[in-house]
Amino acid sequence: MRELKITPIRNGTVIDHIGNGLALDVLKILGVRELDRDSTVSVALHVRSGKLGWKDIVKVEGVELSPRAVNAIALIAPTATISIIRDYRVREKRAVDLPARIVGVLRCPNPNCISNQPEPLESEFEVAARRPTVLVCAFCERRVTDFVRHLA
Amino acid sequence: MSLRGRDIVSIHDLSRDEITALLASARKMVRAAEGGRAPATLAGKIVAMAFFEPSTRTRLSFESAVQRLGGSCLTIADAGATSLRKGESLYDTIRMLSSYADAIVLRHPNEGSARLAARASDRPVINAGDGAGQHPTQTLLDLATIQERFGTLSGLKVVLLGDLKYGRTVHSLAHALAEFGSEIVLSSPPSLRLPEEHRAELQHRGAKLREEPDLPKAVREADVLYVTRIQKERFPDEGEYREVVGSYRIDAPLLAAAKPRLIVMHPLPRAGEIAAEVDATPHAAYFRQAFLAVPVRMALLSALLGPAGRGR
C-alpha cells in the first residue's frame, strides 16, 4: 500500500518545488504563528523531484497567499510554484515571479538607512540581478543578497 | 539634454555628457564666483538649505553660489531648532519646505534621506551628503579641480589615499573617474580598503584599477593624489578608528620625489593628513578645490533653476 506523505487539502495553498532545505524559510515568510489557528500546515522536506532532484513542499489549509507573501517566496525560493486549491481541486497554478520592485517585504540591512527611521514610507528594493537575486535599496543603495534575515 | 527641474541625489543621476556640460558651465562661472559680474539666473528664486548635520564648506559655498546668481536662501543650519526635534518626519519637513522654496539642498545623517526628500518635494532636491551615502556636488567639484589643472579627465593616474571604506567622496569620485578613463590607484590601510562591491562595480565598468599599499611608490607615479580624512563619526567601533588614525601623512619629504605637475587634493577639513608645509608647494590644490565648489554649484543651480536653455 502506498503511503501518503502529505494528505490532500480541501481549500488552501500548496507551495511546491521549493528548493531543497528552504521550506523552513518559506514558513518564516508565511508567519505560521500568525496563521489562522484552525489551519493545518504540512511540510515535506527532501522529497524526490523530477525537475529539481530534491525539493520541499509546504501546504497550508484555508489560506490563500497575499501578493506580499508571494513576492517574499519568490525572493528566497525562486523555483517554487504556487497552487490555489478550492474544494480539493487546483484552481490556479503558477510559478512565483519576482517583480522588478519589492515593496514592504524586507527591512534594509543598513541600520542608518532612512527607511529604518520613523518616516511615512515602505521599504523598497529594486532587483539588480536575477539568479542569484541581488536587491538594491531604493533609498540608500545598499545591496542585499541574504533575504531571510531581513524579512520585515 | 536639460537638467531643469531634476533631482541630483547621486552622481549616477548625471550622464557623462551632462557632467561635461556642467564642468564647462562651471569654468565660465569662475570669474563671477570670484566677485566679477555674474548672470542673475537665480533672480527672484529662493533656495532652501536644509542642513541637519554640521557642515561649513558645503553650506557656505551653496549659499555663496545662490547669492552670486542673485537668488536668496532659507537656511536650517541647526536641526535642533526645527520641528524634527518635536518628532516631525523628514518627509513632512521637506514637503513643507518645497512650498516655501524653489529648490532644496539637503544634508542629513541618514543614508537615502535625499532620495526620500526627492519624493517628498515637487521642487528639485540636491543631495549635499546623506550620511555615508552620496555627495554628488563634491564629486563635480573634485572633477572640476582635476580638469582645471590638467585640461582633461582621462589618461591620468589618480591615487585615492586613506579611508576608502567609509569615505563617501572617494566612492563616487572613483566611479566618475572610471567613466572618464583615468587610472585609479588605491592606497589605504588594510582595514580601510575599498569595499568589494565598489571594486566589483568599477571592474565591471571596465575601470583601470589597482592597489598600491606602498605610499611613496604611489606618490612617485601619481598625477593626482586625493587624500581623505579618517572620519571618526563613520566608524562603527572606536577601536577600529584608533588603529588607523594617523597611519598616513603627506609632507614635503614625501612629495620631493613626486612629478612636478602632481596635485594634492583633499575634501577638507583635514585633520593632520596633510602637513601645513605642503600648502606652500605648487602641489597643493585643496584650497582651490574648496573655492571651485562655488562656480560648480553656481553651474548646477543655474542648470536646475535658471531660464530654460541657459546655464549649461
Coordinates of C-alpha atoms in Angstrom, one line a residue:
Chain A
M1 CA 0.0 0.0 0.0
R2 CA 1.2 3.4 -1.0
E3 CA 1.6 5.7 2.0
L4 CA 0.5 9.3 1.5
K5 CA 3.3 11.5 2.9
I6 CA 1.1 14.6 2.9
T7 CA -2.7 14.4 2.7
P8 CA -4.6 16.5 0.1
I9 CA -6.1 19.7 1.4
R10 CA -9.7 20.9 0.7
N11 CA -9.0 24.6 0.5
G12 CA -5.8 26.5 0.7
T13 CA -2.4 26.8 -0.9
V14 CA 0.3 24.4 -2.0
I15 CA 3.7 25.7 -2.4
D16 CA 5.6 23.1 -4.4
H17 CA 9.1 22.9 -6.0
I18 CA 10.7 24.8 -3.1
G19 CA 14.5 24.4 -3.3
N20 CA 15.7 21.6 -1.1
G21 CA 16.1 22.8 2.5
L22 CA 14.2 26.1 2.0
A23 CA 10.8 25.1 3.4
L24 CA 11.6 26.4 6.8
D25 CA 12.4 29.8 5.4
V26 CA 9.1 29.7 3.5
L27 CA 7.3 29.0 6.7
K28 CA 9.0 32.0 8.2
I29 CA 7.6 34.2 5.5
L30 CA 4.2 32.8 6.0
G31 CA 4.4 33.6 9.6
V32 CA 3.0 30.3 10.8
R33 CA 2.2 31.6 14.2
E34 CA 0.1 34.3 12.8
L35 CA -1.9 32.0 10.5
D36 CA -5.5 31.1 11.5
R37 CA -5.4 28.6 14.4
D38 CA -7.7 26.2 12.6
S39 CA -5.4 25.9 9.6
T40 CA -3.1 22.9 9.3
V41 CA 0.3 23.4 7.9
S42 CA 2.1 20.4 6.4
V43 CA 5.7 20.4 5.4
A44 CA 7.6 17.8 3.4
L45 CA 11.3 18.0 3.4
H46 CA 13.6 16.3 1.0
V47 CA 11.1 15.0 -1.5
R48 CA 12.1 13.3 -4.8
S49 CA 11.6 15.7 -7.7
G50 CA 12.0 15.1 -11.4
K51 CA 12.8 18.7 -12.0
L52 CA 14.9 19.6 -9.1
G53 CA 16.3 16.3 -7.8
W54 CA 15.1 17.1 -4.3
K55 CA 12.6 19.6 -3.2
D56 CA 10.5 20.7 -0.3
I57 CA 6.7 21.2 -0.2
V58 CA 4.5 23.3 2.0
K59 CA 0.7 23.0 2.2
V60 CA -1.4 25.5 4.1
E61 CA -5.1 24.8 4.7
G62 CA -7.6 27.6 4.5
V63 CA -5.2 30.3 3.4
E64 CA -4.7 31.9 0.0
L65 CA -1.4 33.8 -0.1
S66 CA -1.2 37.6 -0.2
P67 CA 0.8 39.2 -3.0
R68 CA 3.3 40.3 -0.4
A69 CA 3.9 36.7 0.7
V70 CA 4.2 35.5 -2.9
N71 CA 6.8 38.2 -3.6
A72 CA 8.7 37.1 -0.5
I73 CA 8.6 33.5 -1.5
A74 CA 9.9 34.4 -4.9
L75 CA 12.9 36.0 -3.2
I76 CA 14.1 33.0 -1.3
A77 CA 12.6 30.2 -3.3
P78 CA 12.6 31.3 -7.0
T79 CA 11.8 27.8 -8.3
A80 CA 8.6 27.5 -6.3
T81 CA 5.2 27.0 -7.8
I82 CA 2.0 28.1 -6.1
S83 CA -1.3 26.3 -6.4
I84 CA -4.5 27.6 -5.0
I85 CA -6.8 24.7 -4.0
R86 CA -10.6 25.1 -3.8
D87 CA -12.7 22.0 -2.9
Y88 CA -9.7 19.6 -3.4
R89 CA -9.1 20.9 -7.0
V90 CA -6.3 23.1 -8.3
R91 CA -8.0 26.3 -9.3
E92 CA -4.9 28.3 -10.1
K93 CA -1.3 27.3 -10.5
R94 CA 1.7 29.5 -11.3
A95 CA 5.4 29.8 -10.9
V96 CA 6.4 32.6 -8.5
D97 CA 7.6 35.6 -10.4
L98 CA 10.0 38.2 -8.9
P99 CA 8.7 41.7 -9.6
A100 CA 11.1 44.5 -10.6
R101 CA 10.4 46.3 -7.3
I102 CA 9.9 44.6 -3.9
V103 CA 7.9 46.9 -1.6
G104 CA 7.3 46.3 2.1
V105 CA 8.8 42.8 2.3
L106 CA 12.3 43.3 3.6
R107 CA 13.9 45.7 6.0
C108 CA 17.0 47.4 4.7
P109 CA 20.1 45.8 6.4
N110 CA 21.6 49.3 6.7
P111 CA 20.5 50.5 10.2
N112 CA 21.3 54.1 9.2
C113 CA 19.1 53.9 6.1
I114 CA 16.2 56.5 6.1
S115 CA 13.8 53.6 5.5
N116 CA 14.6 52.3 9.0
Q117 CA 13.6 55.6 10.6
P118 CA 10.1 56.6 11.6
E119 CA 9.2 58.0 8.3
P120 CA 5.9 57.5 6.3
L121 CA 7.4 55.1 3.8
E122 CA 7.6 51.4 3.0
S123 CA 10.9 49.7 2.4
E124 CA 11.6 49.4 -1.3
F125 CA 14.2 47.4 -3.3
E126 CA 15.0 47.2 -6.9
V127 CA 16.0 43.9 -8.4
A128 CA 19.6 44.5 -9.6
A129 CA 20.3 40.9 -10.7
R130 CA 18.5 37.6 -11.0
R131 CA 19.8 34.1 -10.5
P132 CA 21.2 34.7 -7.9
T133 CA 18.9 37.5 -6.9
V134 CA 20.5 40.8 -5.8
L135 CA 18.4 43.6 -4.5
V136 CA 19.4 47.2 -4.0
C137 CA 17.7 49.5 -1.5
A138 CA 15.8 52.2 -3.4
F139 CA 16.8 54.7 -0.8
C140 CA 20.4 54.1 0.4
E141 CA 21.5 51.8 -2.5
R142 CA 22.7 49.0 -0.1
R143 CA 22.9 45.6 -1.9
V144 CA 21.1 42.7 -0.3
T145 CA 21.6 39.0 -1.1
D146 CA 20.6 37.4 2.2
F147 CA 16.8 37.8 2.4
V148 CA 15.6 35.6 5.2
R149 CA 17.4 37.6 7.9
H150 CA 15.8 40.8 6.7
L151 CA 12.2 39.9 6.3
A152 CA 10.1 42.8 7.6
Chain B
M1 CA 19.6 67.3 -22.6
S2 CA 18.2 69.5 -19.8
L3 CA 18.7 69.4 -16.1
R4 CA 15.9 71.8 -15.5
G5 CA 13.8 70.7 -12.5
R6 CA 15.7 67.4 -12.0
D7 CA 16.8 66.0 -8.6
I8 CA 20.5 65.4 -8.1
V9 CA 20.7 62.7 -5.5
S10 CA 23.6 60.6 -6.8
I11 CA 26.4 61.3 -9.3
H12 CA 24.7 58.4 -11.3
D13 CA 21.8 60.8 -11.8
L14 CA 24.1 62.6 -14.3
S15 CA 25.3 61.2 -17.6
R16 CA 28.9 61.7 -18.7
D17 CA 27.7 64.3 -21.2
E18 CA 25.8 66.2 -18.5
I19 CA 28.8 66.2 -16.2
T20 CA 31.0 67.5 -19.1
A21 CA 28.4 70.3 -19.8
L22 CA 28.2 71.2 -16.1
L23 CA 32.0 71.4 -15.8
A24 CA 32.2 73.7 -18.9
S25 CA 29.5 75.9 -17.4
A26 CA 31.4 76.0 -14.1
R27 CA 34.5 77.2 -15.9
K28 CA 32.5 80.2 -17.2
M29 CA 31.3 80.9 -13.7
V30 CA 34.8 81.2 -12.1
R31 CA 35.1 84.9 -12.6
A32 CA 31.6 85.5 -11.2
A33 CA 32.4 83.3 -8.2
E34 CA 35.5 85.5 -7.6
G35 CA 33.2 88.5 -7.4
G36 CA 33.1 89.5 -11.1
R37 CA 29.8 90.2 -13.0
A38 CA 27.5 87.3 -12.6
P39 CA 24.4 86.4 -14.6
A40 CA 21.3 86.9 -12.5
T41 CA 20.0 83.4 -13.3
L42 CA 18.5 82.9 -9.9
A43 CA 16.9 86.4 -9.5
G44 CA 13.7 86.0 -7.6
K45 CA 14.5 82.4 -6.7
I46 CA 14.7 81.0 -3.2
V47 CA 16.8 78.0 -2.4
A48 CA 16.3 76.2 0.9
M49 CA 19.4 75.0 2.7
A50 CA 18.2 72.1 4.9
F51 CA 21.3 71.1 6.9
F52 CA 20.5 68.5 9.6
E53 CA 24.2 67.7 10.1
P54 CA 27.1 70.1 10.7
S55 CA 28.7 71.5 7.6
T56 CA 30.7 74.6 6.9
R57 CA 32.1 74.5 3.5
T58 CA 29.2 72.8 1.7
R59 CA 26.5 75.1 3.1
L60 CA 28.5 78.3 2.8
S61 CA 29.6 77.6 -0.8
F62 CA 26.0 76.8 -1.7
E63 CA 24.8 80.0 -0.1
S64 CA 27.6 81.9 -1.9
A65 CA 26.6 80.3 -5.2
V66 CA 22.9 81.3 -4.7
Q67 CA 23.7 84.8 -3.8
R68 CA 26.2 85.4 -6.6
L69 CA 23.5 84.4 -9.0
G70 CA 21.0 86.9 -7.5
G71 CA 18.9 84.4 -5.5
S72 CA 18.3 84.1 -1.8
C73 CA 18.4 81.4 0.8
L74 CA 16.3 80.0 3.5
T75 CA 18.6 78.2 5.9
I76 CA 18.1 75.5 8.5
A77 CA 21.6 75.2 10.0
D78 CA 20.7 73.6 13.3
A79 CA 18.4 70.6 13.3
G80 CA 17.8 71.1 17.0
A81 CA 15.9 74.3 16.2
T82 CA 13.3 72.6 13.9
S83 CA 10.2 70.6 14.3
L84 CA 12.2 67.4 13.6
R85 CA 13.0 67.7 17.3
K86 CA 9.3 67.6 18.0
G87 CA 9.1 64.3 16.1
E88 CA 8.2 65.7 12.7
S89 CA 9.3 63.3 9.9
L90 CA 11.8 64.4 7.4
Y91 CA 9.2 63.7 4.7
D92 CA 6.8 66.3 6.2
T93 CA 9.6 68.8 6.8
I94 CA 10.6 68.6 3.1
R95 CA 7.1 68.7 1.9
M96 CA 6.6 71.9 3.8
L97 CA 9.9 73.4 2.6
S98 CA 9.2 72.6 -1.0
S99 CA 6.2 75.0 -0.8
Y100 CA 8.5 77.8 0.5
A101 CA 11.4 77.5 -1.8
D102 CA 12.3 76.8 -5.5
A103 CA 14.9 74.1 -4.7
I104 CA 16.1 72.3 -1.6
V105 CA 19.7 71.5 -0.8
L106 CA 19.8 68.7 1.8
R107 CA 22.5 67.4 4.2
H108 CA 21.2 64.7 6.5
P109 CA 22.8 62.0 8.7
N110 CA 20.7 59.1 7.2
E111 CA 21.7 57.3 4.0
G112 CA 18.8 57.5 1.5
S113 CA 17.4 60.7 3.0
A114 CA 17.9 62.7 -0.2
R115 CA 16.0 60.0 -2.2
L116 CA 13.1 60.3 0.3
A117 CA 13.3 64.1 0.1
A118 CA 13.2 64.0 -3.7
R119 CA 9.9 62.0 -3.4
A120 CA 8.5 64.4 -0.9
S121 CA 9.4 67.5 -2.8
D122 CA 8.0 68.7 -6.2
R123 CA 10.9 71.1 -6.4
P124 CA 14.5 69.9 -7.3
V125 CA 16.4 68.4 -4.4
I126 CA 20.2 68.5 -4.4
N127 CA 21.9 65.9 -2.1
A128 CA 24.6 67.7 -0.2
G129 CA 25.6 64.5 1.7
D130 CA 23.3 61.8 3.2
G131 CA 25.2 60.1 6.0
A132 CA 27.9 57.8 4.5
G133 CA 26.0 57.8 1.2
Q134 CA 26.2 60.2 -1.8
H135 CA 27.5 63.7 -2.2
P136 CA 27.3 64.3 -5.9
T137 CA 28.3 68.0 -5.9
Q138 CA 31.6 67.1 -4.1
T139 CA 32.4 64.8 -7.0
L140 CA 31.6 67.5 -9.5
L141 CA 34.0 70.0 -7.8
D142 CA 36.6 67.3 -7.5
L143 CA 36.4 66.7 -11.2
A144 CA 36.4 70.4 -11.9
T145 CA 39.6 70.8 -9.9
I146 CA 41.4 68.0 -11.9
Q147 CA 40.1 69.3 -15.2
E148 CA 41.2 72.9 -14.4
R149 CA 44.7 71.7 -13.8
F150 CA 45.1 69.1 -16.5
G151 CA 42.6 70.2 -19.1
T152 CA 41.3 66.6 -19.2
L153 CA 39.8 63.9 -17.0
S154 CA 41.1 61.0 -19.0
G155 CA 44.5 59.3 -19.1
L156 CA 45.5 60.5 -15.7
K157 CA 46.8 58.4 -12.8
V158 CA 44.8 59.2 -9.7
V159 CA 45.8 57.9 -6.3
L160 CA 43.0 57.6 -3.8
L161 CA 44.6 57.6 -0.4
G162 CA 43.2 56.8 3.1
D163 CA 39.7 55.8 4.1
L164 CA 38.4 54.1 1.0
K165 CA 35.9 52.1 3.1
Y166 CA 33.7 54.8 4.7
G167 CA 34.8 57.8 2.7
R168 CA 31.8 58.6 0.5
T169 CA 33.6 61.1 -1.6
V170 CA 36.1 58.6 -2.9
H171 CA 33.4 56.1 -4.0
S172 CA 31.6 58.5 -6.3
L173 CA 34.8 60.1 -7.5
A174 CA 36.2 56.6 -8.4
H175 CA 33.1 55.8 -10.4
A176 CA 33.3 59.1 -12.3
L177 CA 37.0 58.8 -13.0
A178 CA 36.5 55.3 -14.3
E179 CA 33.8 56.7 -16.6
F180 CA 36.2 59.3 -18.0
G181 CA 39.0 56.8 -18.4
S182 CA 41.6 57.7 -15.8
E183 CA 43.6 55.0 -13.9
I184 CA 42.7 54.6 -10.3
V185 CA 45.3 53.6 -7.8
L186 CA 44.1 52.6 -4.3
S187 CA 46.2 53.1 -1.3
S188 CA 44.8 52.6 2.1
P189 CA 45.4 50.9 5.5
P190 CA 44.3 47.2 5.1
S191 CA 41.2 47.7 7.3
L192 CA 40.0 50.6 5.2
R193 CA 40.2 49.1 1.7
L194 CA 37.6 49.9 -0.9
P195 CA 34.6 47.6 -0.3
E196 CA 34.3 44.6 -2.6
E197 CA 31.0 45.8 -4.1
H198 CA 32.6 49.0 -5.3
R199 CA 35.6 47.2 -6.6
A200 CA 33.4 44.7 -8.5
E201 CA 31.3 47.5 -9.9
L202 CA 34.3 49.5 -11.0
Q203 CA 35.8 46.5 -12.7
H204 CA 32.5 45.7 -14.3
R205 CA 32.5 49.1 -15.9
G206 CA 36.0 48.5 -17.3
A207 CA 37.9 50.7 -14.8
K208 CA 41.7 50.6 -14.8
L209 CA 42.1 49.8 -11.1
R210 CA 44.9 48.6 -9.0
E211 CA 46.2 48.7 -5.4
E212 CA 49.5 50.2 -4.2
P213 CA 49.9 50.0 -0.5
D214 CA 53.4 51.4 -0.8
L215 CA 52.6 55.1 -0.4
P216 CA 56.0 56.6 -1.6
K217 CA 55.7 54.5 -4.7
A218 CA 52.1 55.5 -5.3
V219 CA 53.1 59.2 -4.9
R220 CA 56.0 59.0 -7.4
E221 CA 53.7 57.8 -10.2
A222 CA 50.7 60.0 -9.5
D223 CA 49.2 62.9 -11.4
V224 CA 46.6 63.4 -8.7
L225 CA 46.9 62.4 -5.0
Y226 CA 43.4 62.5 -3.5
V227 CA 43.8 62.4 0.3
T228 CA 40.8 61.7 2.6
R229 CA 40.2 62.3 6.2
I230 CA 39.6 59.4 8.5
Q231 CA 36.1 60.3 9.8
K232 CA 35.7 59.2 13.4
E233 CA 31.9 59.5 13.2
R234 CA 31.6 56.9 10.4
F235 CA 33.4 54.2 12.3
P236 CA 31.1 51.6 14.0
D237 CA 33.7 51.0 16.6
E238 CA 36.2 53.2 18.3
G239 CA 39.0 50.5 18.4
E240 CA 39.0 50.3 14.6
Y241 CA 39.3 54.1 14.4
R242 CA 42.2 54.2 16.8
E243 CA 44.1 51.6 14.9
V244 CA 44.2 53.6 11.6
V245 CA 44.1 57.2 12.7
G246 CA 47.4 58.9 11.9
S247 CA 48.5 55.9 9.7
Y248 CA 49.4 58.2 6.7
R249 CA 50.6 61.7 6.3
I250 CA 51.6 63.8 3.3
D251 CA 54.6 66.1 3.9
A252 CA 57.3 67.8 1.9
P253 CA 59.8 65.0 2.0
L254 CA 57.3 62.5 0.7
L255 CA 56.4 64.9 -2.2
A256 CA 60.1 65.5 -3.1
A257 CA 60.0 62.6 -5.4
A258 CA 56.7 63.4 -7.0
K259 CA 56.1 64.5 -10.6
P260 CA 56.3 68.3 -10.8
R261 CA 52.7 68.5 -12.0
L262 CA 51.3 66.3 -9.2
I263 CA 48.3 67.9 -7.4
V264 CA 47.3 67.1 -3.9
M265 CA 43.6 67.2 -3.2
H266 CA 41.5 66.9 -0.1
P267 CA 37.8 67.4 0.6
L268 CA 38.7 69.2 3.8
P269 CA 38.6 69.7 6.7
R270 CA 41.9 68.0 7.1
A271 CA 42.9 66.5 10.5
G272 CA 46.7 66.1 10.2
E273 CA 46.7 64.0 7.0
I274 CA 48.5 66.9 5.1
A275 CA 51.2 68.8 6.8
A276 CA 50.9 72.6 6.7
E277 CA 54.2 72.9 4.9
V278 CA 52.6 71.4 1.8
D279 CA 50.3 74.4 1.4
A280 CA 53.2 76.5 0.1
T281 CA 54.2 74.0 -2.6
P282 CA 52.8 74.1 -6.2
H283 CA 51.3 70.6 -5.5
A284 CA 48.6 72.0 -3.0
A285 CA 45.3 72.1 -4.8
Y286 CA 42.9 71.7 -1.9
F287 CA 42.1 75.3 -1.3
R288 CA 41.5 75.8 -5.0
Q289 CA 39.3 72.8 -4.8
A290 CA 37.3 74.4 -1.9
F291 CA 36.9 77.5 -4.0
L292 CA 35.7 75.7 -7.1
A293 CA 32.8 74.5 -5.0
V294 CA 31.2 77.9 -5.7
P295 CA 31.3 78.0 -9.5
V296 CA 30.4 74.3 -9.7
R297 CA 27.4 74.8 -7.5
M298 CA 26.5 78.0 -9.5
A299 CA 26.6 76.0 -12.7
L300 CA 24.4 73.3 -11.2
L301 CA 21.8 75.7 -9.7
S302 CA 21.6 77.6 -13.0
A303 CA 21.0 74.4 -14.9
L304 CA 18.3 73.3 -12.4
L305 CA 16.6 76.6 -11.9
G306 CA 17.8 79.1 -14.4
P307 CA 15.9 80.2 -17.5
A308 CA 15.4 77.4 -19.9
G309 CA 18.3 76.8 -22.3
R310 CA 20.7 78.8 -20.2
G311 CA 23.3 77.9 -17.5
R312 CA 24.5 74.8 -19.3

